[in-house]
Coordinates of C-alpha atoms in Angstrom, one line a residue:
M987 CA -183.1 80.1 -98.9
R988 CA -183.9 81.5 -102.4
R989 CA -182.6 79.5 -105.3
V990 CA -181.9 80.7 -108.8
V991 CA -180.6 78.4 -111.5
S992 CA -179.0 79.4 -114.7
V993 CA -179.5 76.7 -117.4
S994 CA -177.0 77.3 -120.0
L995 CA -176.3 76.1 -123.6
G996 CA -172.7 76.5 -122.8
S997 CA -170.2 73.8 -121.4
S998 CA -171.0 71.9 -118.4
K999 CA -167.3 72.1 -117.4
R1000 CA -168.1 75.6 -116.1
D1001 CA -170.8 74.6 -113.7
K1002 CA -170.7 75.8 -110.2
V1003 CA -173.0 76.4 -107.1
H1004 CA -172.5 79.5 -105.0
E1005 CA -174.2 80.7 -101.9
A1006 CA -174.6 84.5 -101.4
T1007 CA -176.4 87.1 -99.2
V1008 CA -178.2 89.8 -101.4
L1009 CA -179.9 92.6 -99.6
G1010 CA -180.4 90.5 -96.5
E1011 CA -181.7 87.5 -98.4
E1012 CA -179.9 84.0 -98.6
F1013 CA -179.5 82.8 -102.0
V1014 CA -178.3 79.6 -103.7
I1015 CA -177.2 80.4 -107.2
E1016 CA -176.4 77.5 -109.5
R1017 CA -175.1 77.3 -113.2
R1018 CA -175.8 74.2 -115.1
G1019 CA -174.4 73.8 -118.7
T1020 CA -176.1 71.4 -121.3
D1021 CA -173.1 71.4 -123.7
G1022 CA -175.3 72.7 -126.5
D1023 CA -177.9 70.0 -126.3
M1024 CA -181.2 71.7 -126.9
A1025 CA -183.3 68.7 -125.8
K1026 CA -181.4 68.5 -122.5
F1027 CA -181.8 72.3 -122.1
K1028 CA -185.5 71.9 -122.5
S1029 CA -185.9 68.9 -120.2
L1030 CA -183.8 70.5 -117.4
M1031 CA -185.8 73.7 -117.6
E1032 CA -189.0 71.8 -117.3
E1033 CA -187.6 69.6 -114.5
L1034 CA -186.8 72.7 -112.5
D1035 CA -190.1 74.5 -113.1
G1036 CA -191.9 75.1 -109.7
Q1037 CA -188.8 74.0 -107.7
V1038 CA -186.7 77.1 -107.8
D1039 CA -187.4 80.9 -107.5
A1040 CA -186.1 81.9 -110.9
L1041 CA -184.8 80.2 -114.0
T1042 CA -182.4 82.0 -116.3
V1043 CA -181.2 81.3 -119.8
G1044 CA -177.5 81.3 -120.1
G1045 CA -175.3 80.9 -123.2
A1046 CA -178.2 82.3 -125.4
D1047 CA -180.6 85.1 -125.7
I1048 CA -184.4 84.8 -126.0
W1049 CA -184.8 88.7 -126.9
V1050 CA -182.9 90.9 -129.2
V1051 CA -183.9 94.7 -129.5
V1052 CA -183.4 97.3 -132.1
G1053 CA -185.0 100.8 -131.5
E1054 CA -188.3 100.2 -129.7
R1055 CA -188.8 96.8 -131.5
K1056 CA -188.2 93.6 -129.6
Y1057 CA -187.9 90.0 -131.4
A1058 CA -187.6 86.6 -129.8
F1059 CA -185.4 83.8 -131.2
R1060 CA -188.2 81.3 -131.8
E1061 CA -186.0 78.3 -131.2
I1062 CA -185.0 79.6 -127.7
L1063 CA -188.5 80.7 -126.9
D1064 CA -189.7 77.1 -127.7
L1065 CA -187.2 75.7 -125.2
V1066 CA -188.6 77.6 -122.4
A1067 CA -192.4 77.4 -123.3
G1068 CA -192.9 74.4 -121.2
V1069 CA -192.0 76.3 -117.9
K1070 CA -195.2 77.3 -116.4
Q1071 CA -194.7 78.3 -112.9
T1072 CA -191.1 79.7 -112.4
P1073 CA -190.3 83.0 -113.8
V1074 CA -187.8 82.8 -116.8
V1075 CA -185.4 85.6 -117.7
D1076 CA -182.5 85.9 -120.2
G1077 CA -180.7 89.0 -118.8
S1078 CA -182.1 91.2 -121.4
G1079 CA -184.3 93.5 -119.1
L1080 CA -181.3 94.2 -116.6
K1081 CA -178.6 94.3 -119.4
H1082 CA -180.4 97.1 -121.1
T1083 CA -180.6 99.1 -117.8
L1084 CA -177.3 98.1 -116.3
E1085 CA -175.1 98.5 -119.4
R1086 CA -176.7 102.0 -120.3
E1087 CA -175.8 103.1 -116.8
T1088 CA -172.4 101.6 -117.0
V1089 CA -171.5 103.8 -119.9
R1090 CA -173.0 106.9 -118.1
N1091 CA -171.2 106.0 -114.9
L1092 CA -167.8 105.6 -116.7
Q1093 CA -168.2 108.9 -118.4
H1094 CA -169.5 110.7 -115.4
S1095 CA -166.6 109.4 -113.0
G1096 CA -164.0 110.3 -115.6
T1097 CA -163.0 106.6 -115.9
I1098 CA -163.3 106.8 -119.6
D1099 CA -163.9 109.9 -121.7
F1100 CA -165.9 108.3 -124.5
A1101 CA -165.6 111.7 -126.5
Q1102 CA -161.9 110.9 -126.8
E1103 CA -162.2 107.2 -127.7
R1104 CA -163.0 105.0 -130.7
A1105 CA -165.5 102.2 -129.6
M1106 CA -166.5 99.0 -131.3
L1107 CA -169.5 97.1 -129.9
V1108 CA -169.6 93.5 -131.1
S1109 CA -173.4 93.2 -131.2
A1110 CA -175.8 96.2 -130.7
V1111 CA -179.1 94.1 -130.9
D1112 CA -177.9 92.0 -128.0
R1113 CA -177.0 95.1 -125.9
Y1114 CA -179.3 97.9 -127.0
G1115 CA -178.8 99.9 -123.8
M1116 CA -175.2 100.0 -124.2
A1117 CA -175.5 100.7 -127.9
Q1118 CA -177.7 103.7 -127.4
A1119 CA -175.5 105.0 -124.6
L1120 CA -172.4 104.8 -126.7
D1121 CA -174.2 106.4 -129.7
A1122 CA -174.8 109.4 -127.3
A1123 CA -171.4 109.6 -125.7
C1124 CA -168.9 108.5 -128.2
P1125 CA -168.5 110.2 -131.7
H1126 CA -166.8 107.1 -133.2
V1127 CA -168.6 103.8 -132.8
V1128 CA -168.5 100.6 -134.9
Y1129 CA -171.3 98.1 -134.4
G1130 CA -170.4 94.6 -135.4
D1131 CA -173.7 93.1 -135.8
L1132 CA -173.3 92.1 -139.6
M1133 CA -169.8 91.1 -139.2
F1134 CA -169.9 88.9 -136.1
G1135 CA -173.5 87.8 -136.2
L1136 CA -173.9 87.2 -140.0
G1137 CA -170.4 87.1 -141.3
I1138 CA -170.9 90.0 -143.6
P1139 CA -167.8 92.2 -143.8
V1140 CA -169.7 95.5 -143.3
P1141 CA -169.1 97.6 -140.2
L1142 CA -172.1 99.7 -139.2
R1143 CA -171.1 103.2 -138.2
S1144 CA -174.2 104.6 -136.6
Y1145 CA -177.0 103.4 -134.5
K1146 CA -179.4 104.5 -137.0
A1147 CA -177.8 102.1 -139.4
V1148 CA -178.2 99.4 -136.9
E1149 CA -181.9 100.1 -136.7
T1150 CA -182.4 99.9 -140.4
V1151 CA -180.4 96.8 -140.8
G1152 CA -182.0 95.2 -137.7
R1153 CA -185.6 95.8 -138.8
L1154 CA -184.6 94.3 -142.1
F1155 CA -182.9 91.2 -140.8
L1156 CA -184.2 90.4 -137.4
P1157 CA -187.7 89.1 -138.4
I1158 CA -185.9 86.5 -140.6
V1159 CA -182.8 85.8 -138.4
T1160 CA -184.9 85.1 -135.2
M1161 CA -186.7 82.4 -137.1
L1162 CA -183.4 80.5 -138.0
P1163 CA -181.6 78.1 -135.7
F1164 CA -179.8 80.0 -133.0
K1165 CA -176.5 78.2 -133.4
W1166 CA -176.0 79.8 -136.7
F1167 CA -175.4 83.2 -135.0
Y1168 CA -174.0 82.4 -131.7
P1169 CA -171.6 79.4 -130.6
T1170 CA -173.1 76.8 -128.2
G1171 CA -171.5 74.0 -126.2
E1172 CA -167.8 73.5 -126.6
K1173 CA -167.8 75.8 -129.6
Q1174 CA -168.1 78.8 -127.1
D1175 CA -164.4 77.9 -126.1
R1176 CA -162.9 78.1 -129.6
R1177 CA -161.1 81.1 -130.9
E1178 CA -161.4 82.1 -134.6
P1179 CA -160.0 85.7 -134.9
K1180 CA -161.6 87.8 -137.8
F1181 CA -162.2 91.2 -138.8
P1182 CA -158.9 92.3 -137.1
A1183 CA -159.1 96.0 -138.6
V1184 CA -162.1 96.9 -136.6
F1185 CA -160.5 95.5 -133.3
E1186 CA -157.2 97.4 -134.2
D1187 CA -159.1 100.7 -134.8
A1188 CA -160.9 100.5 -131.6
S1189 CA -159.6 101.8 -128.3
V1190 CA -162.6 100.5 -126.3
I1191 CA -164.2 97.2 -127.2
C1192 CA -167.6 96.4 -125.8
G1193 CA -170.2 93.7 -125.5
D1194 CA -170.6 90.0 -125.2
F1195 CA -167.3 88.4 -123.9
L1196 CA -167.8 85.2 -125.9
Y1197 CA -167.9 87.1 -129.1
I1198 CA -164.9 89.2 -128.0
R1199 CA -162.8 86.2 -127.0
R1200 CA -163.8 84.2 -130.1
Y1201 CA -163.1 86.9 -132.7
A1202 CA -160.5 89.1 -131.1
P1203 CA -156.8 89.2 -132.5
D1204 CA -154.0 87.9 -130.3
R1205 CA -152.8 91.4 -129.6
M1206 CA -154.9 94.2 -128.1
T1207 CA -152.2 96.5 -126.4
G1208 CA -153.4 99.4 -124.5
K1209 CA -157.2 98.8 -125.1
T1210 CA -160.1 98.6 -122.6
I1211 CA -162.9 96.0 -122.8
I1212 CA -166.3 96.7 -121.4
T1213 CA -168.4 93.4 -120.8
N1214 CA -170.5 91.7 -118.3
T1215 CA -168.4 89.2 -116.4
V1216 CA -165.1 87.4 -117.0
R1217 CA -163.4 84.4 -115.2
K1218 CA -159.9 84.1 -113.9
A1219 CA -158.8 82.2 -117.0
D1220 CA -160.2 84.9 -119.1
L1221 CA -158.2 87.6 -117.4
D1222 CA -155.1 85.3 -117.8
W1223 CA -155.5 85.2 -121.5
L1224 CA -156.3 89.0 -121.7
R1225 CA -153.0 89.8 -120.0
T1226 CA -151.3 87.9 -122.8
T1227 CA -152.8 90.3 -125.4
G1228 CA -151.6 93.5 -123.7
L1229 CA -154.9 94.7 -122.9
R1230 CA -154.9 97.6 -120.5
Q1231 CA -158.1 97.0 -118.4
V1232 CA -161.4 95.3 -118.2
V1233 CA -164.5 96.8 -116.9
T1234 CA -167.3 94.4 -115.8
T1235 CA -170.9 95.7 -115.6
T1236 CA -172.6 93.2 -113.1
P1237 CA -172.5 93.9 -109.4
V1238 CA -170.5 92.0 -106.9
M1239 CA -172.7 89.8 -104.9
G1240 CA -171.3 87.6 -102.0
G1241 CA -167.8 88.5 -103.4
E1242 CA -168.4 87.3 -107.0
T1243 CA -169.6 88.7 -110.3
F1244 CA -172.3 86.7 -112.2
G1245 CA -173.7 86.8 -115.7
T1246 CA -176.4 89.3 -116.5
N1247 CA -179.1 86.6 -116.8
V1248 CA -178.2 85.3 -113.2
M1249 CA -178.4 88.8 -111.8
E1250 CA -181.7 89.4 -113.4
G1251 CA -183.0 86.2 -111.8
V1252 CA -181.9 87.3 -108.5
V1253 CA -183.5 90.9 -109.0
V1254 CA -186.7 89.5 -110.1
T1255 CA -186.8 87.1 -106.9
L1256 CA -186.0 90.0 -104.7
L1257 CA -188.8 92.2 -106.2
G1258 CA -191.4 89.4 -106.2
K1259 CA -192.7 90.5 -109.5
S1260 CA -193.4 88.7 -112.8
P1261 CA -190.6 89.7 -115.3
D1262 CA -192.9 91.4 -117.6
K1263 CA -194.0 93.7 -114.7
V1264 CA -190.5 94.8 -113.7
T1265 CA -189.7 98.3 -114.8
T1266 CA -186.5 100.1 -115.5
Q1267 CA -187.0 102.0 -112.3
D1268 CA -187.2 98.9 -110.3
Y1269 CA -183.8 97.7 -111.6
L1270 CA -182.3 101.0 -111.0
D1271 CA -183.7 101.0 -107.5
V1272 CA -182.2 97.5 -106.7
L1273 CA -178.9 98.6 -108.2
K1274 CA -178.8 101.6 -105.9
K1275 CA -179.4 99.5 -102.9
L1276 CA -176.6 97.2 -104.0
E1277 CA -174.4 100.4 -104.1
W1278 CA -173.6 99.2 -107.7
S1279 CA -170.8 100.6 -109.9
P1280 CA -168.8 99.0 -112.8
Q1281 CA -165.8 97.0 -111.7
V1282 CA -162.6 98.3 -113.3
I1283 CA -159.8 95.6 -113.4
S1284 CA -156.4 97.0 -114.3
L1285 CA -154.4 94.4 -116.0
D1286 CA -151.3 96.6 -116.0
A1287 CA -151.1 96.5 -112.3
A1288 CA -151.6 92.7 -112.2

């Protein structure tokens, strides 16, 4: 039995253990929250080192990417530095493959014609595969990195602008405390709507669901959200907003969808490769074997 554990800076109230069969392999998949406690996160990572097949970082990113440049949040990198035996992933490798393919799949299948839509991606540096795919497919995209990451009321209206701003800010931002830019622990459950105009203007809202839920207005009538995974309680709330549909990017495994970091842990385990040796083609090959496609959840029909 393979074992993948996601250690999260999010709330421990959402902890769960799930068994699944993936491509003929039996997996135990666990999610263990540390309520934003950095010391507990580090300790749990080191305790599990050598005991499981893959460790994944939940509720945080190690890596952010802009253009061809990759930056690590120093604080999160330090938290996993003590893990010496077990592969550690944060979902960034698979995220950039899977979410790029999601936009292409939705366009190709006719599910969403991005040429006719107005998209808003809450953070492009967190999801550069999706950002670049939207840049290619959609003529009207707003990137919310400055607004939602730094609180600066400036929408970026091209991926070129994201690259310019990212190269300016990311070397500094990634040296600062992670909680300044992304909620941890119980703060992940709080809603603080802001910048309503960019939500109102968009017909398709994309990216990290914690950011979307935290900052979105109470009404999103007729809109679509593209994100990685949502829980039942999230869908219940989204129905109250008037949202038309949700598209999730992660595959169904054993009847459930998991966060991208968890999915990347499973893929790395299946491949038996060090994370830094896994290629984009490796990810695509596994996704093909899983017969992956985006999951479209219609809230109108619920």
